[in-house]
Amino acid sequence: MEEIKILLVEDERKVADALSMGLQENKFSTTVAYDGEMGLRMFYNNEYDLVILDINLPGINGYELCKRIRKSNDQILVLMLTAMSSVEDKLEGFNTGADDYLVKPFEFKELLARIRALLKRKLYWMSPGNKLTLADLEMNLDSKEVTRSGELIKLTAKEFQLLEYFLRNQNRVLSRTDIALHVWELDFDSKTNVIDVYVNYLRNKIDKNFPVKLLYTVVGMGYVMKVE
């Protein structure tokens, strides 16, 4: 199996060194940057499969770093590590392009689980010929492009994952718990309104400007994607 290359951007040196050691013990090739500017330089000068970054970084903060990374490479995996745990902080992280968000303090085995889940999902996305469709909506899992009636629709990484889950479960009512487990994965608090916010983000992009609606709310039960 090809070696997985990880860029870890963390300004707390003891934390960074401990995480780096643990990742290397688990057969991940890991490079450490101790501030945002250093992390950005390393990202531009090397190839990585995954970037793990803190938000409160000196120089360039994690949100801005994530934006620049995502602008340069829309397929690289980004996992945020931070002590900032509010719903607003998580939304900001996902909106800048993060694939996942892990709140400190955390157990190292959970970090490993998150990393492996992200890598597994990426391998699945990259399998040849993957396309999902519903009516005039098409998702290309290879190029990460979504179109409706031929019009390109720009989605964040999390919006893309949410739409993929809906398209794989067409005509099935999905509860908020279902969505939390399958899109946000481990230890996500399904009682927050993050899921509803993201469904609204998605609806505004794929339905708002089109006459035929595809994403529906089922009151008291969840959401369903279908053609009526």
mmCIF file of N, CA and C in Angstrom, residues 126-214:
data_model
loop_
_atom_site.group_PDB
_atom_site.id
_atom_site.type_symbol
_atom_site.label_atom_id
_atom_site.label_comp_id
_atom_site.label_asym_id
_atom_site.label_seq_id
_atom_site.Cartn_x
_atom_site.Cartn_y
_atom_site.Cartn_z
ATOM 1 N N MET A 126 -12.837 7.898 -5.525
ATOM 2 C CA MET A 126 -11.952 7.869 -6.681
ATOM 3 C C MET A 126 -12.136 6.636 -7.546
ATOM 4 N N SER A 127 -13.020 5.726 -7.188
ATOM 5 C CA SER A 127 -13.252 4.552 -8.012
ATOM 6 C C SER A 127 -13.819 4.992 -9.355
ATOM 7 N N PRO A 128 -13.399 4.319 -10.452
ATOM 8 C CA PRO A 128 -13.722 4.816 -11.793
ATOM 9 C C PRO A 128 -15.209 4.781 -12.117
ATOM 10 N N GLY A 129 -15.635 5.781 -12.885
ATOM 11 C CA GLY A 129 -16.988 5.784 -13.420
ATOM 12 C C GLY A 129 -18.083 6.071 -12.427
ATOM 13 N N ASN A 130 -17.755 6.670 -11.300
ATOM 14 C CA ASN A 130 -18.771 6.922 -10.280
ATOM 15 C C ASN A 130 -19.584 8.164 -10.603
ATOM 16 N N LYS A 131 -20.863 7.970 -10.876
ATOM 17 C CA LYS A 131 -21.779 9.090 -11.069
ATOM 18 C C LYS A 131 -23.100 8.769 -10.388
ATOM 19 N N LEU A 132 -23.668 9.782 -9.750
ATOM 20 C CA LEU A 132 -24.982 9.653 -9.130
ATOM 21 C C LEU A 132 -25.898 10.691 -9.760
ATOM 22 N N THR A 133 -27.124 10.292 -10.073
ATOM 23 C CA THR A 133 -28.037 11.212 -10.733
ATOM 24 C C THR A 133 -29.439 11.131 -10.131
ATOM 25 N N LEU A 134 -30.145 12.230 -10.244
ATOM 26 C CA LEU A 134 -31.565 12.300 -9.913
ATOM 27 C C LEU A 134 -32.155 13.418 -10.764
ATOM 28 N N ALA A 135 -33.125 13.058 -11.625
ATOM 29 C CA ALA A 135 -33.683 14.022 -12.573
ATOM 30 C C ALA A 135 -32.531 14.654 -13.360
ATOM 31 N N ASP A 136 -32.428 15.998 -13.351
ATOM 32 C CA ASP A 136 -31.371 16.675 -14.103
ATOM 33 C C ASP A 136 -30.166 17.023 -13.233
ATOM 34 N N LEU A 137 -30.119 16.452 -12.024
ATOM 35 C CA LEU A 137 -28.991 16.663 -11.107
ATOM 36 C C LEU A 137 -27.998 15.530 -11.268
ATOM 37 N N GLU A 138 -26.738 15.874 -11.460
ATOM 38 C CA GLU A 138 -25.698 14.853 -11.633
ATOM 39 C C GLU A 138 -24.500 15.155 -10.753
ATOM 40 N N MET A 139 -24.020 14.122 -10.057
ATOM 41 C CA MET A 139 -22.826 14.230 -9.226
ATOM 42 C C MET A 139 -21.753 13.307 -9.790
ATOM 43 N N ASN A 140 -20.612 13.865 -10.130
ATOM 44 C CA ASN A 140 -19.477 13.087 -10.605
ATOM 45 C C ASN A 140 -18.518 12.888 -9.441
ATOM 46 N N LEU A 141 -18.400 11.646 -8.977
ATOM 47 C CA LEU A 141 -17.593 11.360 -7.793
ATOM 48 C C LEU A 141 -16.102 11.337 -8.100
ATOM 49 N N ASP A 142 -15.737 11.318 -9.375
ATOM 50 C CA ASP A 142 -14.321 11.355 -9.741
ATOM 51 C C ASP A 142 -13.803 12.790 -9.773
ATOM 52 N N SER A 143 -14.533 13.650 -10.475
ATOM 53 C CA SER A 143 -14.097 15.046 -10.628
ATOM 54 C C SER A 143 -14.593 15.946 -9.512
ATOM 55 N N LYS A 144 -15.486 15.424 -8.643
ATOM 56 C CA LYS A 144 -16.107 16.187 -7.552
ATOM 57 C C LYS A 144 -16.969 17.340 -8.092
ATOM 58 N N GLU A 145 -17.537 17.162 -9.273
ATOM 59 C CA GLU A 145 -18.375 18.193 -9.846
ATOM 60 C C GLU A 145 -19.851 17.830 -9.734
ATOM 61 N N VAL A 146 -20.663 18.830 -9.452
ATOM 62 C CA VAL A 146 -22.111 18.666 -9.390
ATOM 63 C C VAL A 146 -22.735 19.629 -10.391
ATOM 64 N N THR A 147 -23.641 19.120 -11.224
ATOM 65 C CA THR A 147 -24.328 19.971 -12.181
ATOM 66 C C THR A 147 -25.830 19.731 -12.099
ATOM 67 N N ARG A 148 -26.581 20.762 -12.454
ATOM 68 C CA ARG A 148 -28.030 20.617 -12.606
ATOM 69 C C ARG A 148 -28.441 21.329 -13.879
ATOM 70 N N SER A 149 -29.117 20.601 -14.762
ATOM 71 C CA SER A 149 -29.469 21.114 -16.100
ATOM 72 C C SER A 149 -28.230 21.654 -16.804
ATOM 73 N N GLY A 150 -27.086 20.992 -16.565
ATOM 74 C CA GLY A 150 -25.836 21.390 -17.188
ATOM 75 C C GLY A 150 -25.125 22.539 -16.509
ATOM 76 N N GLU A 151 -25.751 23.129 -15.499
ATOM 77 C CA GLU A 151 -25.159 24.262 -14.778
ATOM 78 C C GLU A 151 -24.307 23.755 -13.619
ATOM 79 N N LEU A 152 -23.046 24.191 -13.563
ATOM 80 C CA LEU A 152 -22.138 23.766 -12.507
ATOM 81 C C LEU A 152 -22.546 24.388 -11.174
ATOM 82 N N ILE A 153 -22.635 23.553 -10.145
ATOM 83 C CA ILE A 153 -23.010 24.010 -8.802
ATOM 84 C C ILE A 153 -21.814 23.813 -7.884
ATOM 85 N N LYS A 154 -21.352 24.878 -7.274
ATOM 86 C CA LYS A 154 -20.177 24.819 -6.402
ATOM 87 C C LYS A 154 -20.596 24.479 -4.983
ATOM 88 N N LEU A 155 -20.050 23.385 -4.448
ATOM 89 C CA LEU A 155 -20.358 22.939 -3.097
ATOM 90 C C LEU A 155 -19.100 22.890 -2.252
ATOM 91 N N THR A 156 -19.251 23.100 -0.951
ATOM 92 C CA THR A 156 -18.146 22.858 -0.026
ATOM 93 C C THR A 156 -17.976 21.347 0.140
ATOM 94 N N ALA A 157 -16.888 20.935 0.759
ATOM 95 C CA ALA A 157 -16.629 19.508 0.954
ATOM 96 C C ALA A 157 -17.757 18.841 1.740
ATOM 97 N N LYS A 158 -18.240 19.505 2.780
ATOM 98 C CA LYS A 158 -19.292 18.906 3.608
ATOM 99 C C LYS A 158 -20.627 18.886 2.871
ATOM 100 N N GLU A 159 -20.925 19.919 2.102
ATOM 101 C CA GLU A 159 -22.146 19.919 1.295
ATOM 102 C C GLU A 159 -22.116 18.796 0.272
ATOM 103 N N PHE A 160 -20.948 18.558 -0.302
ATOM 104 C CA PHE A 160 -20.789 17.480 -1.280
ATOM 105 C C PHE A 160 -21.082 16.124 -0.622
ATOM 106 N N GLN A 161 -20.529 15.917 0.571
ATOM 107 C CA GLN A 161 -20.757 14.656 1.285
ATOM 108 C C GLN A 161 -22.226 14.480 1.635
ATOM 109 N N LEU A 162 -22.867 15.559 2.033
ATOM 110 C CA LEU A 162 -24.289 15.499 2.378
ATOM 111 C C LEU A 162 -25.126 15.158 1.148
ATOM 112 N N LEU A 163 -24.844 15.801 0.031
ATOM 113 C CA LEU A 163 -25.586 15.505 -1.195
ATOM 114 C C LEU A 163 -25.348 14.071 -1.645
ATOM 115 N N GLU A 164 -24.118 13.600 -1.522
ATOM 116 C CA GLU A 164 -23.831 12.204 -1.895
ATOM 117 C C GLU A 164 -24.692 11.241 -1.079
ATOM 118 N N TYR A 165 -24.813 11.509 0.218
ATOM 119 C CA TYR A 165 -25.606 10.625 1.080
ATOM 120 C C TYR A 165 -27.076 10.647 0.666
ATOM 121 N N PHE A 166 -27.592 11.828 0.361
ATOM 122 C CA PHE A 166 -28.975 11.918 -0.113
ATOM 123 C C PHE A 166 -29.161 11.160 -1.424
ATOM 124 N N LEU A 167 -28.238 11.325 -2.358
ATOM 125 C CA LEU A 167 -28.379 10.678 -3.661
ATOM 126 C C LEU A 167 -28.256 9.159 -3.574
ATOM 127 N N ARG A 168 -27.500 8.687 -2.615
ATOM 128 C CA ARG A 168 -27.383 7.232 -2.435
ATOM 129 C C ARG A 168 -28.605 6.658 -1.724
ATOM 130 N N ASN A 169 -29.435 7.534 -1.192
ATOM 131 C CA ASN A 169 -30.621 7.082 -0.449
ATOM 132 C C ASN A 169 -31.878 7.764 -0.974
ATOM 133 N N GLN A 170 -31.994 7.851 -2.294
ATOM 134 C CA GLN A 170 -33.147 8.501 -2.912
ATOM 135 C C GLN A 170 -34.449 7.826 -2.475
ATOM 136 N N ASN A 171 -35.472 8.657 -2.249
ATOM 137 C CA ASN A 171 -36.818 8.199 -1.867
ATOM 138 C C ASN A 171 -36.892 7.617 -0.454
ATOM 139 N N ARG A 172 -35.812 7.743 0.304
ATOM 140 C CA ARG A 172 -35.800 7.259 1.684
ATOM 141 C C ARG A 172 -35.736 8.457 2.630
ATOM 142 N N VAL A 173 -36.623 8.487 3.604
ATOM 143 C CA VAL A 173 -36.596 9.574 4.586
ATOM 144 C C VAL A 173 -35.409 9.350 5.524
ATOM 145 N N LEU A 174 -34.540 10.343 5.605
ATOM 146 C CA LEU A 174 -33.339 10.257 6.433
ATOM 147 C C LEU A 174 -33.509 11.141 7.657
ATOM 148 N N SER A 175 -33.387 10.548 8.827
ATOM 149 C CA SER A 175 -33.497 11.323 10.062
ATOM 150 C C SER A 175 -32.218 12.121 10.295
ATOM 151 N N ARG A 176 -32.281 13.076 11.200
ATOM 152 C CA ARG A 176 -31.086 13.843 11.544
ATOM 153 C C ARG A 176 -30.015 12.938 12.145
ATOM 154 N N THR A 177 -30.432 11.916 12.878
ATOM 155 C CA THR A 177 -29.469 10.963 13.435
ATOM 156 C C THR A 177 -28.773 10.189 12.329
ATOM 157 N N ASP A 178 -29.528 9.737 11.315
ATOM 158 C CA ASP A 178 -28.929 9.052 10.164
ATOM 159 C C ASP A 178 -27.863 9.927 9.523
ATOM 160 N N ILE A 179 -28.230 11.182 9.290
ATOM 161 C CA ILE A 179 -27.314 12.104 8.614
ATOM 162 C C ILE A 179 -26.075 12.371 9.466
ATOM 163 N N ALA A 180 -26.283 12.564 10.764
ATOM 164 C CA ALA A 180 -25.154 12.820 11.671
ATOM 165 C C ALA A 180 -24.171 11.659 11.652
ATOM 166 N N LEU A 181 -24.687 10.437 11.684
ATOM 167 C CA LEU A 181 -23.822 9.259 11.743
ATOM 168 C C LEU A 181 -23.070 9.028 10.439
ATOM 169 N N HIS A 182 -23.740 9.267 9.308
ATOM 170 C CA HIS A 182 -23.142 8.912 8.029
ATOM 171 C C HIS A 182 -22.366 10.037 7.358
ATOM 172 N N VAL A 183 -22.682 11.280 7.678
ATOM 173 C CA VAL A 183 -21.988 12.394 7.043
ATOM 174 C C VAL A 183 -20.977 13.036 7.987
ATOM 175 N N TRP A 184 -21.387 13.254 9.245
ATOM 176 C CA TRP A 184 -20.470 13.853 10.219
ATOM 177 C C TRP A 184 -19.720 12.803 11.022
ATOM 178 N N GLU A 185 -20.201 11.600 11.018
ATOM 179 C CA GLU A 185 -19.555 10.452 11.628
ATOM 180 C C GLU A 185 -19.427 10.553 13.145
ATOM 181 N N LEU A 186 -18.246 10.248 13.705
ATOM 182 C CA LEU A 186 -18.117 9.971 15.129
ATOM 183 C C LEU A 186 -18.471 11.144 16.032
ATOM 184 N N ASP A 187 -19.249 10.834 17.088
ATOM 185 C CA ASP A 187 -19.487 11.767 18.189
ATOM 186 C C ASP A 187 -20.035 13.127 17.770
ATOM 187 N N PHE A 188 -20.831 13.158 16.733
ATOM 188 C CA PHE A 188 -21.448 14.430 16.346
ATOM 189 C C PHE A 188 -22.764 14.589 17.079
ATOM 190 N N ASP A 189 -22.984 15.753 17.640
ATOM 191 C CA ASP A 189 -24.189 16.003 18.427
ATOM 192 C C ASP A 189 -25.359 16.296 17.498
ATOM 193 N N SER A 190 -26.230 15.319 17.298
ATOM 194 C CA SER A 190 -27.348 15.466 16.367
ATOM 195 C C SER A 190 -28.438 16.388 16.900
ATOM 196 N N LYS A 191 -28.316 16.849 18.145
ATOM 197 C CA LYS A 191 -29.318 17.756 18.709
ATOM 198 C C LYS A 191 -29.070 19.213 18.323
ATOM 199 N N THR A 192 -27.911 19.500 17.757
ATOM 200 C CA THR A 192 -27.651 20.864 17.312
ATOM 201 C C THR A 192 -28.368 21.104 15.989
ATOM 202 N N ASN A 193 -28.357 22.362 15.533
ATOM 203 C CA ASN A 193 -29.036 22.677 14.278
ATOM 204 C C ASN A 193 -28.099 22.676 13.084
ATOM 205 N N VAL A 194 -26.893 22.143 13.246
ATOM 206 C CA VAL A 194 -25.920 22.144 12.152
ATOM 207 C C VAL A 194 -26.468 21.400 10.939
ATOM 208 N N ILE A 195 -27.125 20.270 11.159
ATOM 209 C CA ILE A 195 -27.651 19.492 10.041
ATOM 210 C C ILE A 195 -28.705 20.291 9.285
ATOM 211 N N ASP A 196 -29.617 20.931 10.019
ATOM 212 C CA ASP A 196 -30.652 21.731 9.372
ATOM 213 C C ASP A 196 -30.040 22.891 8.583
ATOM 214 N N VAL A 197 -29.017 23.496 9.147
ATOM 215 C CA VAL A 197 -28.339 24.601 8.467
ATOM 216 C C VAL A 197 -27.725 24.117 7.158
ATOM 217 N N TYR A 198 -27.076 22.963 7.193
ATOM 218 C CA TYR A 198 -26.436 22.445 5.983
ATOM 219 C C TYR A 198 -27.435 21.979 4.944
ATOM 220 N N VAL A 199 -28.554 21.422 5.377
ATOM 221 C CA VAL A 199 -29.599 21.059 4.426
ATOM 222 C C VAL A 199 -30.109 22.316 3.725
ATOM 223 N N ASN A 200 -30.259 23.397 4.468
ATOM 224 C CA ASN A 200 -30.692 24.660 3.864
ATOM 225 C C ASN A 200 -29.645 25.215 2.893
ATOM 226 N N TYR A 201 -28.369 25.121 3.268
ATOM 227 C CA TYR A 201 -27.302 25.520 2.344
ATOM 228 C C TYR A 201 -27.442 24.749 1.027
ATOM 229 N N LEU A 202 -27.602 23.427 1.161
ATOM 230 C CA LEU A 202 -27.682 22.561 -0.012
ATOM 231 C C LEU A 202 -28.920 22.863 -0.841
ATOM 232 N N ARG A 203 -30.041 23.035 -0.171
ATOM 233 C CA ARG A 203 -31.302 23.322 -0.871
ATOM 234 C C ARG A 203 -31.199 24.634 -1.668
ATOM 235 N N ASN A 204 -30.565 25.634 -1.088
ATOM 236 C CA ASN A 204 -30.411 26.910 -1.787
ATOM 237 C C ASN A 204 -29.575 26.778 -3.061
ATOM 238 N N LYS A 205 -28.670 25.808 -3.065
ATOM 239 C CA LYS A 205 -27.798 25.644 -4.227
ATOM 240 C C LYS A 205 -28.382 24.728 -5.299
ATOM 241 N N ILE A 206 -29.056 23.663 -4.880
ATOM 242 C CA ILE A 206 -29.516 22.694 -5.890
ATOM 243 C C ILE A 206 -30.984 22.842 -6.262
ATOM 244 N N ASP A 207 -31.775 23.568 -5.461
ATOM 245 C CA ASP A 207 -33.218 23.664 -5.705
ATOM 246 C C ASP A 207 -33.731 25.078 -5.975
ATOM 247 N N LYS A 208 -33.152 26.056 -5.307
ATOM 248 C CA LYS A 208 -33.734 27.397 -5.269
ATOM 249 C C LYS A 208 -34.008 27.979 -6.655
ATOM 250 N N ASN A 209 -33.075 27.804 -7.581
ATOM 251 C CA ASN A 209 -33.199 28.429 -8.896
ATOM 252 C C ASN A 209 -33.734 27.493 -9.971
ATOM 253 N N PHE A 210 -34.340 26.383 -9.546
ATOM 254 C CA PHE A 210 -34.845 25.406 -10.504
ATOM 255 C C PHE A 210 -36.326 25.137 -10.234
ATOM 256 N N PRO A 211 -37.119 24.946 -11.270
ATOM 257 C CA PRO A 211 -38.571 24.782 -11.072
ATOM 258 C C PRO A 211 -38.965 23.485 -10.388
ATOM 259 N N VAL A 212 -38.229 22.410 -10.630
ATOM 260 C CA VAL A 212 -38.542 21.118 -10.010
ATOM 261 C C VAL A 212 -37.692 20.950 -8.753
ATOM 262 N N LYS A 213 -38.342 20.780 -7.605
ATOM 263 C CA LYS A 213 -37.623 20.632 -6.342
ATOM 264 C C LYS A 213 -37.286 19.155 -6.097
ATOM 265 N N LEU A 214 -36.144 18.936 -5.459
ATOM 266 C CA LEU A 214 -35.673 17.570 -5.227
ATOM 267 C C LEU A 214 -35.486 17.235 -3.747
#
